[in-house]
Amino acid sequence: MLPSAEAGDIPNSHSIPSNAPEHCPGTESELAGKADACQGCPNQEICASSKPNGPDPALPYIHERMTSVKRKIVVLSGKGGVGKSTFAAQLAWAFAADEQLQTGLMDVDICGPSVPTILGIASEQVHSSSAGWSPVYVQDNLGIMSVGFMLPSSRDAVMWRGPKKNGLIAQFLKDVDWGDLDYLVIDTPPGTSDEHLSIVQYLKESGIDGAVLITTPQEVALQDVRREIDFCRKVGLRILGVVENMSGFVCPSCKSESQIFRPTTGGAEKLAKETGIELLGKVPLDPRIGRSADYGLSFLDEYPDSPASASYLQIIDRIKYILGDK
């Protein structure tokens, strides 16, 4: 009588390569590439190395590090050039305006790290200690981490494939000594690619409190925001709301407003109604915003009377209210 075999020991015929030797355990077996029958098989190396990966070993360390961070907010945009990084910086500055709040800003725009310049700390470097990497501090309660601090100069290009980008993001989350934070603002690159998937994956257990989507009024920007909304819904990322940036132009002298980027299809207001998400507010285009970013100054502090500053503060208050912090 032939010895009986457990069902799990019988290889699926569809998992056996056509050029496999006799008694091949199958590519889906735990013995793939390791059994005696695999010796000399042309597929041995492939079978032995193609086993599914287990959980990322960084996840427990990230979860432990993030337990001291109260709120995690991701700033997203479908298209580049809509003022996402500038908004993320103003958001961080506004949180840190309350001296009782500890705020962090993490720049995961690996190929275009503009946050150090916007905050006036582009010449700084990251230091390490026994507790991990230390953020660069703009002020006592506002710490920044960006790949921009690690480049020899601002002219050096970052040409990394996905795995290396993901590795750096994991390091920012598990190796940076953020300390006890009330808010961690995460500035991401445009689109829905490696960096965004990594953030969602790494912070899944710790939780992301929500995403703020940045757009400009014209349809070419709104199209990409619709894709961003679809991304958030597919990965289960809560959307706090959308911000319409560069919404009209405010003259610094006469304070009159005119439309530069005309909302031909209804702008962010119509988009918000169509998609059922909240319009957090509209920030008018003030040329002094760009000037403040170039010189690393807080626009909110430098020009508190600007209509743009009033819009920023209303949006930030609304975000706090949605999160239950106001």
PDB file of N, CA and C in Angstrom, residues 119-183:
ATOM      1  N   LEU A 119      11.766  76.988   5.456  1.00  0.00           N
ATOM      2  CA  LEU A 119      11.891  77.292   6.883  1.00  0.00           C
ATOM      3  C   LEU A 119      13.208  77.977   7.235  1.00  0.00           C
ATOM      4  N   GLY A 120      14.046  78.251   6.240  1.00  0.00           N
ATOM      5  CA  GLY A 120      15.285  78.997   6.493  1.00  0.00           C
ATOM      6  C   GLY A 120      16.371  78.208   7.184  1.00  0.00           C
ATOM      7  N   ILE A 121      16.396  76.891   7.003  1.00  0.00           N
ATOM      8  CA  ILE A 121      17.389  76.060   7.695  1.00  0.00           C
ATOM      9  C   ILE A 121      18.101  75.126   6.717  1.00  0.00           C
ATOM     10  N   ALA A 122      18.217  75.556   5.461  1.00  0.00           N
ATOM     11  CA  ALA A 122      18.777  74.693   4.417  1.00  0.00           C
ATOM     12  C   ALA A 122      20.236  74.327   4.673  1.00  0.00           C
ATOM     13  N   SER A 123      20.960  75.132   5.431  1.00  0.00           N
ATOM     14  CA  SER A 123      22.389  74.872   5.673  1.00  0.00           C
ATOM     15  C   SER A 123      22.625  73.965   6.881  1.00  0.00           C
ATOM     16  N   GLU A 124      21.570  73.565   7.567  1.00  0.00           N
ATOM     17  CA  GLU A 124      21.721  72.746   8.770  1.00  0.00           C
ATOM     18  C   GLU A 124      21.957  71.280   8.408  1.00  0.00           C
ATOM     19  N   GLN A 125      22.447  70.514   9.388  1.00  0.00           N
ATOM     20  CA  GLN A 125      22.691  69.094   9.199  1.00  0.00           C
ATOM     21  C   GLN A 125      22.040  68.301  10.321  1.00  0.00           C
ATOM     22  N   VAL A 126      21.758  67.027  10.017  1.00  0.00           N
ATOM     23  CA  VAL A 126      21.155  66.136  11.010  1.00  0.00           C
ATOM     24  C   VAL A 126      22.244  65.576  11.911  1.00  0.00           C
ATOM     25  N   HIS A 127      21.988  65.546  13.196  1.00  0.00           N
ATOM     26  CA  HIS A 127      22.933  64.974  14.160  1.00  0.00           C
ATOM     27  C   HIS A 127      22.317  63.720  14.781  1.00  0.00           C
ATOM     28  N   SER A 128      23.156  62.782  15.129  1.00  0.00           N
ATOM     29  CA  SER A 128      22.672  61.541  15.738  1.00  0.00           C
ATOM     30  C   SER A 128      23.176  61.413  17.159  1.00  0.00           C
ATOM     31  N   SER A 129      22.403  60.694  17.961  1.00  0.00           N
ATOM     32  CA  SER A 129      22.768  60.434  19.355  1.00  0.00           C
ATOM     33  C   SER A 129      22.315  59.021  19.684  1.00  0.00           C
ATOM     34  N   SER A 130      22.465  58.643  20.927  1.00  0.00           N
ATOM     35  CA  SER A 130      22.053  57.301  21.336  1.00  0.00           C
ATOM     36  C   SER A 130      20.538  57.114  21.196  1.00  0.00           C
ATOM     37  N   ALA A 131      19.794  58.228  21.193  1.00  0.00           N
ATOM     38  CA  ALA A 131      18.340  58.149  21.064  1.00  0.00           C
ATOM     39  C   ALA A 131      17.882  58.125  19.614  1.00  0.00           C
ATOM     40  N   GLY A 132      18.807  58.351  18.660  1.00  0.00           N
ATOM     41  CA  GLY A 132      18.453  58.353  17.246  1.00  0.00           C
ATOM     42  C   GLY A 132      18.855  59.652  16.571  1.00  0.00           C
ATOM     43  N   TRP A 133      18.309  59.888  15.390  1.00  0.00           N
ATOM     44  CA  TRP A 133      18.566  61.143  14.679  1.00  0.00           C
ATOM     45  C   TRP A 133      17.816  62.279  15.370  1.00  0.00           C
ATOM     46  N   SER A 134      18.472  63.411  15.472  1.00  0.00           N
ATOM     47  CA  SER A 134      17.826  64.576  16.082  1.00  0.00           C
ATOM     48  C   SER A 134      17.255  65.471  14.991  1.00  0.00           C
ATOM     49  N   PRO A 135      15.991  65.890  15.093  1.00  0.00           N
ATOM     50  CA  PRO A 135      15.439  66.825  14.118  1.00  0.00           C
ATOM     51  C   PRO A 135      16.188  68.158  14.173  1.00  0.00           C
ATOM     52  N   VAL A 136      16.115  68.905  13.101  1.00  0.00           N
ATOM     53  CA  VAL A 136      16.663  70.270  13.087  1.00  0.00           C
ATOM     54  C   VAL A 136      15.557  71.187  13.603  1.00  0.00           C
ATOM     55  N   TYR A 137      15.882  71.998  14.594  1.00  0.00           N
ATOM     56  CA  TYR A 137      14.863  72.826  15.236  1.00  0.00           C
ATOM     57  C   TYR A 137      14.883  74.252  14.702  1.00  0.00           C
ATOM     58  N   VAL A 138      13.700  74.704  14.269  1.00  0.00           N
ATOM     59  CA  VAL A 138      13.525  76.093  13.851  1.00  0.00           C
ATOM     60  C   VAL A 138      13.338  76.962  15.089  1.00  0.00           C
ATOM     61  N   GLN A 139      12.618  76.442  16.028  1.00  0.00           N
ATOM     62  CA  GLN A 139      12.453  77.045  17.346  1.00  0.00           C
ATOM     63  C   GLN A 139      12.263  75.911  18.336  1.00  0.00           C
ATOM     64  N   ASP A 140      12.186  76.249  19.609  1.00  0.00           N
ATOM     65  CA  ASP A 140      12.223  75.216  20.635  1.00  0.00           C
ATOM     66  C   ASP A 140      11.149  74.146  20.473  1.00  0.00           C
ATOM     67  N   ASN A 141       9.995  74.518  19.928  1.00  0.00           N
ATOM     68  CA  ASN A 141       8.888  73.550  19.831  1.00  0.00           C
ATOM     69  C   ASN A 141       8.530  73.213  18.387  1.00  0.00           C
ATOM     70  N   LEU A 142       9.485  73.378  17.449  1.00  0.00           N
ATOM     71  CA  LEU A 142       9.244  73.033  16.051  1.00  0.00           C
ATOM     72  C   LEU A 142      10.477  72.372  15.449  1.00  0.00           C
ATOM     73  N   GLY A 143      10.399  71.039  15.268  1.00  0.00           N
ATOM     74  CA  GLY A 143      11.516  70.268  14.723  1.00  0.00           C
ATOM     75  C   GLY A 143      11.222  69.789  13.309  1.00  0.00           C
ATOM     76  N   ILE A 144      12.264  69.726  12.480  1.00  0.00           N
ATOM     77  CA  ILE A 144      12.109  69.379  11.062  1.00  0.00           C
ATOM     78  C   ILE A 144      13.027  68.212  10.716  1.00  0.00           C
ATOM     79  N   MET A 145      12.551  67.320   9.838  1.00  0.00           N
ATOM     80  CA  MET A 145      13.396  66.269   9.279  1.00  0.00           C
ATOM     81  C   MET A 145      13.164  66.206   7.782  1.00  0.00           C
ATOM     82  N   SER A 146      14.259  66.216   7.019  1.00  0.00           N
ATOM     83  CA  SER A 146      14.177  66.194   5.554  1.00  0.00           C
ATOM     84  C   SER A 146      15.453  65.604   4.984  1.00  0.00           C
ATOM     85  N   VAL A 147      15.345  64.951   3.828  1.00  0.00           N
ATOM     86  CA  VAL A 147      16.533  64.449   3.147  1.00  0.00           C
ATOM     87  C   VAL A 147      17.404  65.614   2.677  1.00  0.00           C
ATOM     88  N   GLY A 148      16.812  66.801   2.589  1.00  0.00           N
ATOM     89  CA  GLY A 148      17.574  67.975   2.178  1.00  0.00           C
ATOM     90  C   GLY A 148      18.741  68.279   3.092  1.00  0.00           C
ATOM     91  N   PHE A 149      18.645  67.881   4.355  1.00  0.00           N
ATOM     92  CA  PHE A 149      19.739  68.103   5.303  1.00  0.00           C
ATOM     93  C   PHE A 149      20.910  67.167   5.043  1.00  0.00           C
ATOM     94  N   MET A 150      20.677  66.111   4.273  1.00  0.00           N
ATOM     95  CA  MET A 150      21.694  65.077   4.082  1.00  0.00           C
ATOM     96  C   MET A 150      22.415  65.188   2.746  1.00  0.00           C
ATOM     97  N   LEU A 151      22.039  66.154   1.926  1.00  0.00           N
ATOM     98  CA  LEU A 151      22.661  66.309   0.619  1.00  0.00           C
ATOM     99  C   LEU A 151      23.868  67.241   0.699  1.00  0.00           C
ATOM    100  N   PRO A 152      24.906  66.975  -0.078  1.00  0.00           N
ATOM    101  CA  PRO A 152      26.090  67.848  -0.060  1.00  0.00           C
ATOM    102  C   PRO A 152      25.764  69.295  -0.398  1.00  0.00           C
ATOM    103  N   SER A 153      24.837  69.506  -1.326  1.00  0.00           N
ATOM    104  CA  SER A 153      24.424  70.868  -1.677  1.00  0.00           C
ATOM    105  C   SER A 153      23.004  70.823  -2.210  1.00  0.00           C
ATOM    106  N   SER A 154      22.396  72.000  -2.321  1.00  0.00           N
ATOM    107  CA  SER A 154      21.023  72.085  -2.805  1.00  0.00           C
ATOM    108  C   SER A 154      20.915  71.741  -4.289  1.00  0.00           C
ATOM    109  N   ARG A 155      22.044  71.661  -4.982  1.00  0.00           N
ATOM    110  CA  ARG A 155      22.021  71.339  -6.407  1.00  0.00           C
ATOM    111  C   ARG A 155      22.080  69.835  -6.680  1.00  0.00           C
ATOM    112  N   ASP A 156      22.358  69.034  -5.643  1.00  0.00           N
ATOM    113  CA  ASP A 156      22.497  67.590  -5.836  1.00  0.00           C
ATOM    114  C   ASP A 156      21.137  66.930  -6.029  1.00  0.00           C
ATOM    115  N   ALA A 157      21.031  66.134  -7.103  1.00  0.00           N
ATOM    116  CA  ALA A 157      19.787  65.416  -7.385  1.00  0.00           C
ATOM    117  C   ALA A 157      19.736  64.110  -6.596  1.00  0.00           C
ATOM    118  N   VAL A 158      18.537  63.750  -6.168  1.00  0.00           N
ATOM    119  CA  VAL A 158      18.309  62.461  -5.515  1.00  0.00           C
ATOM    120  C   VAL A 158      17.716  61.529  -6.564  1.00  0.00           C
ATOM    121  N   MET A 159      18.482  60.533  -6.959  1.00  0.00           N
ATOM    122  CA  MET A 159      18.035  59.589  -7.997  1.00  0.00           C
ATOM    123  C   MET A 159      17.927  58.200  -7.385  1.00  0.00           C
ATOM    124  N   TRP A 160      16.858  57.979  -6.664  1.00  0.00           N
ATOM    125  CA  TRP A 160      16.646  56.724  -5.955  1.00  0.00           C
ATOM    126  C   TRP A 160      15.426  56.000  -6.502  1.00  0.00           C
ATOM    127  N   ARG A 161      15.521  54.672  -6.523  1.00  0.00           N
ATOM    128  CA  ARG A 161      14.359  53.859  -6.831  1.00  0.00           C
ATOM    129  C   ARG A 161      13.496  53.682  -5.575  1.00  0.00           C
ATOM    130  N   GLY A 162      12.325  53.085  -5.780  1.00  0.00           N
ATOM    131  CA  GLY A 162      11.361  52.960  -4.708  1.00  0.00           C
ATOM    132  C   GLY A 162      11.866  52.365  -3.415  1.00  0.00           C
ATOM    133  N   PRO A 163      12.560  51.209  -3.432  1.00  0.00           N
ATOM    134  CA  PRO A 163      12.986  50.592  -2.169  1.00  0.00           C
ATOM    135  C   PRO A 163      13.858  51.502  -1.307  1.00  0.00           C
ATOM    136  N   LYS A 164      14.739  52.288  -1.938  1.00  0.00           N
ATOM    137  CA  LYS A 164      15.605  53.167  -1.150  1.00  0.00           C
ATOM    138  C   LYS A 164      14.806  54.323  -0.556  1.00  0.00           C
ATOM    139  N   LYS A 165      13.828  54.836  -1.315  1.00  0.00           N
ATOM    140  CA  LYS A 165      12.950  55.877  -0.778  1.00  0.00           C
ATOM    141  C   LYS A 165      12.180  55.345   0.432  1.00  0.00           C
ATOM    142  N   ASN A 166      11.626  54.149   0.270  1.00  0.00           N
ATOM    143  CA  ASN A 166      10.853  53.555   1.363  1.00  0.00           C
ATOM    144  C   ASN A 166      11.706  53.349   2.600  1.00  0.00           C
ATOM    145  N   GLY A 167      12.967  52.941   2.387  1.00  0.00           N
ATOM    146  CA  GLY A 167      13.875  52.735   3.515  1.00  0.00           C
ATOM    147  C   GLY A 167      14.131  54.017   4.282  1.00  0.00           C
ATOM    148  N   LEU A 168      14.288  55.131   3.556  1.00  0.00           N
ATOM    149  CA  LEU A 168      14.537  56.405   4.237  1.00  0.00           C
ATOM    150  C   LEU A 168      13.310  56.871   5.006  1.00  0.00           C
ATOM    151  N   ILE A 169      12.128  56.686   4.428  1.00  0.00           N
ATOM    152  CA  ILE A 169      10.898  57.067   5.130  1.00  0.00           C
ATOM    153  C   ILE A 169      10.751  56.252   6.412  1.00  0.00           C
ATOM    154  N   ALA A 170      11.064  54.953   6.338  1.00  0.00           N
ATOM    155  CA  ALA A 170      11.017  54.110   7.542  1.00  0.00           C
ATOM    156  C   ALA A 170      11.986  54.627   8.597  1.00  0.00           C
ATOM    157  N   GLN A 171      13.173  55.069   8.162  1.00  0.00           N
ATOM    158  CA  GLN A 171      14.143  55.611   9.112  1.00  0.00           C
ATOM    159  C   GLN A 171      13.650  56.900   9.751  1.00  0.00           C
ATOM    160  N   PHE A 172      13.015  57.760   8.953  1.00  0.00           N
ATOM    161  CA  PHE A 172      12.472  58.997   9.499  1.00  0.00           C
ATOM    162  C   PHE A 172      11.445  58.709  10.596  1.00  0.00           C
ATOM    163  N   LEU A 173      10.702  57.617  10.432  1.00  0.00           N
ATOM    164  CA  LEU A 173       9.646  57.296  11.383  1.00  0.00           C
ATOM    165  C   LEU A 173      10.151  56.537  12.605  1.00  0.00           C
ATOM    166  N   LYS A 174      11.139  55.681  12.413  1.00  0.00           N
ATOM    167  CA  LYS A 174      11.580  54.847  13.539  1.00  0.00           C
ATOM    168  C   LYS A 174      12.862  55.326  14.207  1.00  0.00           C
ATOM    169  N   ASP A 175      13.700  56.069  13.473  1.00  0.00           N
ATOM    170  CA  ASP A 175      15.008  56.446  14.018  1.00  0.00           C
ATOM    171  C   ASP A 175      15.117  57.901  14.444  1.00  0.00           C
ATOM    172  N   VAL A 176      14.143  58.732  14.087  1.00  0.00           N
ATOM    173  CA  VAL A 176      14.195  60.146  14.471  1.00  0.00           C
ATOM    174  C   VAL A 176      13.628  60.302  15.880  1.00  0.00           C
ATOM    175  N   ASP A 177      14.383  60.969  16.726  1.00  0.00           N
ATOM    176  CA  ASP A 177      13.966  61.190  18.112  1.00  0.00           C
ATOM    177  C   ASP A 177      13.038  62.405  18.172  1.00  0.00           C
ATOM    178  N   TRP A 178      11.769  62.179  17.791  1.00  0.00           N
ATOM    179  CA  TRP A 178      10.801  63.277  17.767  1.00  0.00           C
ATOM    180  C   TRP A 178      10.413  63.720  19.172  1.00  0.00           C
ATOM    181  N   GLY A 179      10.544  62.821  20.132  1.00  0.00           N
ATOM    182  CA  GLY A 179      10.084  63.154  21.474  1.00  0.00           C
ATOM    183  C   GLY A 179       8.565  63.134  21.535  1.00  0.00           C
ATOM    184  N   ASP A 180       7.995  63.832  22.506  1.00  0.00           N
ATOM    185  CA  ASP A 180       6.544  63.916  22.644  1.00  0.00           C
ATOM    186  C   ASP A 180       6.028  65.046  21.759  1.00  0.00           C
ATOM    187  N   LEU A 181       5.268  64.669  20.740  1.00  0.00           N
ATOM    188  CA  LEU A 181       4.736  65.657  19.796  1.00  0.00           C
ATOM    189  C   LEU A 181       3.222  65.749  19.920  1.00  0.00           C
ATOM    190  N   ASP A 182       2.725  66.976  19.833  1.00  0.00           N
ATOM    191  CA  ASP A 182       1.284  67.170  19.732  1.00  0.00           C
ATOM    192  C   ASP A 182       0.839  67.016  18.279  1.00  0.00           C
ATOM    193  N   TYR A 183       1.674  67.502  17.345  1.00  0.00           N
ATOM    194  CA  TYR A 183       1.352  67.417  15.920  1.00  0.00           C
ATOM    195  C   TYR A 183       2.593  67.039  15.117  1.00  0.00           C
TER     196      TYR A 183
END
